[in-house]
Amino acid sequence: MSLLSEAMDECMMLDKITSDDGYGGTKQTYVGGATFYAAVVFDTSIEARIADNQGVTSRYTVTTSKSISLEYHDVFRRKRDGKVFRVTSDGDDKY
């Protein structure tokens, strides 16, 4: 077992369902979907703090296996503590 796989927690995709609210509008609810494992790390580096002061709010990095594809605006919940995350960048971006 590798150090990375030991850092991974079980997560669950949340699928958005839009339905009528009965008053002419819509309501959105999220239901549990597929489960996967991911390492979610909060970035506390000096660079991240500087970016935070400049208005950047996404300071988490999510690492999954290559077979998992997280797309922009996907929502998932970490089962360990129930914390919900929304993907705010494209995983194909390289810097």
Short mmCIF file of C-alpha atoms in Angstrom, two decimals:
data_model
loop_
_atom_site.label_atom_id
_atom_site.label_comp_id
_atom_site.label_asym_id
_atom_site.label_seq_id
_atom_site.Cartn_x
_atom_site.Cartn_y
_atom_site.Cartn_z
CA MET A 1 0.00 0.00 0.00
CA SER A 2 1.40 3.39 -0.98
CA LEU A 3 1.44 6.55 1.08
CA LEU A 4 -0.94 8.20 -1.39
CA SER A 5 -3.49 5.40 -1.20
CA GLU A 6 -3.35 5.56 2.60
CA ALA A 7 -4.25 9.27 2.42
CA MET A 8 -7.36 8.61 0.34
CA ASP A 9 -10.82 8.75 1.87
CA GLU A 10 -14.05 7.31 0.53
CA CYS A 11 -16.12 9.95 -1.28
CA MET A 12 -19.51 9.97 -2.96
CA MET A 13 -20.54 11.90 -6.08
CA LEU A 14 -23.65 14.02 -5.58
CA ASP A 15 -25.98 14.13 -8.58
CA LYS A 16 -28.17 17.22 -9.04
CA ILE A 17 -31.85 16.67 -9.69
CA THR A 18 -34.02 19.59 -10.80
CA SER A 19 -37.78 19.35 -10.30
CA ASP A 20 -40.84 21.59 -10.20
CA ASP A 21 -41.45 23.27 -6.87
CA GLY A 22 -45.23 23.43 -7.38
CA TYR A 23 -45.26 27.24 -7.52
CA GLY A 24 -44.04 27.80 -11.08
CA GLY A 25 -40.34 27.53 -10.25
CA THR A 26 -37.83 24.78 -9.80
CA LYS A 27 -35.94 23.26 -6.91
CA GLN A 28 -32.64 21.48 -6.98
CA THR A 29 -31.68 18.60 -4.74
CA TYR A 30 -28.57 16.44 -4.59
CA VAL A 31 -28.68 12.68 -4.22
CA GLY A 32 -25.84 10.26 -3.57
CA GLY A 33 -24.23 8.64 -6.57
CA ALA A 34 -21.13 6.60 -7.28
CA THR A 35 -18.43 6.19 -4.66
CA PHE A 36 -14.70 6.69 -5.27
CA TYR A 37 -11.53 7.31 -3.30
CA ALA A 38 -9.74 10.66 -3.23
CA ALA A 39 -7.08 12.46 -1.24
CA VAL A 40 -8.31 15.97 -0.43
CA VAL A 41 -5.59 18.31 0.84
CA PHE A 42 -5.94 21.89 2.11
CA ASP A 43 -3.13 24.09 0.76
CA THR A 44 -1.54 26.19 3.53
CA SER A 45 1.55 27.30 1.61
CA ILE A 46 2.68 30.92 1.52
CA GLU A 47 1.63 31.11 -2.14
CA ALA A 48 -1.87 29.91 -1.25
CA ARG A 49 -2.15 32.50 1.52
CA ILE A 50 -1.11 35.26 -0.88
CA ALA A 51 -3.69 34.04 -3.40
CA ASP A 52 -6.29 33.94 -0.63
CA ASN A 53 -5.61 37.61 0.13
CA GLN A 54 -6.12 38.36 -3.56
CA GLY A 55 -9.55 36.73 -3.59
CA VAL A 56 -8.86 33.12 -4.60
CA THR A 57 -11.17 30.87 -2.62
CA SER A 58 -10.28 27.39 -3.88
CA ARG A 59 -7.39 26.17 -1.78
CA TYR A 60 -8.00 22.42 -1.86
CA THR A 61 -6.28 19.91 -4.10
CA VAL A 62 -8.08 16.66 -4.91
CA THR A 63 -6.11 13.65 -6.13
CA THR A 64 -7.87 10.55 -7.46
CA SER A 65 -6.87 7.51 -9.47
CA LYS A 66 -6.53 7.96 -13.23
CA SER A 67 -9.76 6.03 -13.78
CA ILE A 68 -11.79 8.74 -11.97
CA SER A 69 -12.69 11.82 -13.99
CA LEU A 70 -13.88 14.83 -12.02
CA GLU A 71 -15.34 17.54 -14.22
CA TYR A 72 -15.88 21.25 -13.67
CA HIS A 73 -18.74 21.88 -11.19
CA ASP A 74 -19.00 18.24 -10.08
CA VAL A 75 -20.05 18.00 -6.43
CA PHE A 76 -18.92 15.27 -4.06
CA ARG A 77 -19.01 14.53 -0.33
CA ARG A 78 -16.21 13.08 1.76
CA LYS A 79 -17.85 10.29 3.79
CA ARG A 80 -15.50 10.58 6.77
CA ASP A 81 -16.78 13.99 7.87
CA GLY A 82 -19.60 14.84 5.44
CA LYS A 83 -17.73 17.84 3.98
CA VAL A 84 -19.03 18.77 0.53
CA PHE A 85 -16.71 19.93 -2.27
CA ARG A 86 -17.40 21.46 -5.71
CA VAL A 87 -14.79 21.11 -8.45
CA THR A 88 -13.84 24.62 -9.56
CA SER A 89 -11.10 23.90 -12.08
CA ASP A 90 -10.42 21.56 -14.96
CA GLY A 91 -8.30 18.54 -14.05
CA ASP A 92 -6.57 18.73 -17.44
CA ASP A 93 -5.14 22.16 -16.63
CA LYS A 94 -1.40 22.10 -16.15
CA TYR A 95 0.77 24.86 -14.73
#
